[in-house]
Amino acid sequence: MSAPVLEAIAVTKDYRLGKQPIPVLRGIDLAVQPGEKLALLGTSGAGKSTLLHVLGLLDAPTTGEIRYDGERVDQRSVAERARLRHRQIGFVFQFYHLIPELTALQNVMLSGMMATSVLQYWGVRKAAKAAAIAMLEKVGLGHRLHHRPAELSGGERQRVAIARALVAEPRVILADEPTGNLDSQTANGVVELMFSIQRERGLAFVLVTHDENLARRCDRIVRLRDGAVVT
Amino acid sequence: MIAAFSPFLAWRYFVQRRINWLSTAGVMFAVWAMLLVDSVFTGFVSSIRQDVANSSPHLLVTDLPHDTDYQVLQPVIEAVEGVASSAPRLRHYGLLQPLRAPQTINRSGSSQIDFDHARSGFALLLGVDPARELATGNLRDWLARESPFGTGSSPLQGNRLEQYPFADVDERQFGFFGLPGAVDWAARKRAGLPIEPDVTDHRSNTPGVLFGYERALRLPWLRHGDPMELVCVSFTEAGGKVTLHTHPSRVAFAGCYATGHRGFDEPTVLLPIETLRTMLGADAADPDSVALVTDVAVRVRESVGPDALPALQRRLRDAVQKALGGKTCSVLDWREQNPVMLGAIASEQAMMQFVLFVVMIVAATVIFATLHLMVVQKTRDIGILASLGGSPRSIGAVFLGNGFAVAAIGTVLGVALGVVSVRFLNPVNEWLYATCGLELFPRALFDLSGIPVRLEPSWIASVAIGAMLLSLFVAWLPARKAARLHPVQALSHE
Ligand SMILES: Nc1ncnc2c1ncn2[C@@H]1O[C@H](COP(=O)(O)OP(=O)(O)O)[C@@H](O)[C@H]1O
Ligand SMILES: [Mg+2]
């Protein structure tokens, strides 16, 4: 078996309420293999989002390590972690998290501007725009390029968010209850879309959910309860 | 490195969030106000300074001892290197009463402290030697003052004050500011004084007095040649007893002068120095009398630059003090002759610049407040940018860039508006006056035909640079706050 693309080793995470540390993650060991679909299943408050944030380097573990391709990355500088996040990870959130001032196309293009300087970007701006349009067409929104998030339905917004996560060509998608805010029919469409792209690109996929049926469609299920993995 | 998304998003925010337009307008108005108000003020100040300088000789030898003799000083002063010429001056005070007054005059002004020089007739008398004064001071300019705004707009011309062209006509007449015989004859006739039956038999020998044009304007019935009674008072002390002497004399109204410096023109009446000397008992016919002076005006050679002036002042003072046998005197340049006036306008200018600075601070506060609000409103966006891989520095740059857009666009608009306002201030002022009688500035109060505006490029540059730096500084604080937000907390921000 090949090396895991993403690895959590004995990760704990405490939040502090006053002087009292509140343990949210209590020693998580998790390895995500390239191209695998992993479901993180757990009730609300189990620590699924917190784990996803730690895996995506948005938050630092209190103890333990995060490894990308076998290398420890959680202690790198802020700028370096931002660069890794851009290169390796694509986030999809429950509440879409699009920037309301930007059109669908601009939201997707924004993701391509994260790691290039103004001058570098100027040289590739046409290609970047074409790539963003192609990605939006791929998620079925070729006719909604210039709409603002407020002018799109929930399903359409999540498709824009998926396009945005994919356009920077990450190796891992971290999706935090991506269908939690959608009706079942729309949710189904979004899931089908994500899985088809995942297959096509051979991405690793971590899907946070509390929906058993959805979890069963993944390759592997990891159950989380009170911040620990249940076997 | 600043990532490409920073300027992109900064510009989108700037365009989409109306609140940015508010702070842009704030910067624009602050820059506009700084340019317009300062250029008007600088215009006023430089025009006032010009007038004050015009009313003063290059150097004035003053604080001389009582009974100083010009005949002793003149060769000493003119021998000092750098001195071009000198002119004697005698200052005193007196009362002037026209013989032909058309109405009873209320001599007290309208309030306790308002003392109407023109109506009461009180005057600071400045006795001058017209020929020497012409060569040394600005007398020619005072008599036919050319305005900086073109002909027809000087106080004399603008107020239709006719001026007898003494200086160009007859040297003898000019020596005592005398008017032609015919004018004098007609004036005596109006006043009911004895006259020759035939005009051609009359030859004028009444010394003339010249009024500052404002004094003349307040006595509109006064005509050239009108005879006046002039009274001076002096005191002598002998054996512990003070005696008061009054010295009456007959003079004629000979015309007006204008230096443009109100503080000089309003109280001062010019008259021939010999007339004043005679009145004060130093008659030239008396072999014991001296050529009495209180001051000596000095013209400096053009080759003496401003840097060399203080040294010349010292040389002149030393030479004069030596000639006076060790008694002290002062030698003042034009600034030192008018310390109160110049000090007042300098401190007013400083105050005004302070007020303008406060305006700029207010504009900067608006930028700070709006950007701070932006960062709070955009907290979730900050978390999104972090999740997409935006570095803290680039995220801060979004808000700094937003502040930069506000500052740059506000400054450019403000400079454009300021330059246009300054350019069209006078036409607009004239148009308003012509169409609705409205005056933005009371021109009459300042004896100016237009609003003196002066916009210095260096001032534009310093205002623009100052506005940009201040805006960037206040934008930097919210930007830093944005850069330091924790991504997860930012994402969960409601
Ligand atoms: N900033 C925080 N401070 C304190 N406690 C927190 C904070 N964020 C999350 N928690 C707590 O951590 C636990 C796990 O939260 P989360 O990871 O969001 O759960 P899940 O996504 O599985 O519903 C919850 O009990 C929550 O109250
Ligand atoms: Mg959650």
XYZ file of C-alpha atoms in Angstrom, chain B residues 427-444:
18
model
C -14.987 84.008 -11.900
C -17.575 82.307 -9.667
C -17.272 85.050 -7.076
C -17.765 87.711 -9.734
C -20.651 85.841 -11.286
C -22.363 85.474 -7.907
C -21.847 89.157 -7.242
C -23.160 90.133 -10.644
C -26.229 87.875 -10.619
C -27.332 87.783 -7.003
C -25.232 90.414 -5.275
C -23.661 87.734 -3.164
C -20.033 88.073 -2.153
C -18.051 85.080 -0.998
C -15.413 87.436 0.348
C -15.901 91.044 1.332
C -13.545 92.570 -1.173
C -14.066 96.099 0.065
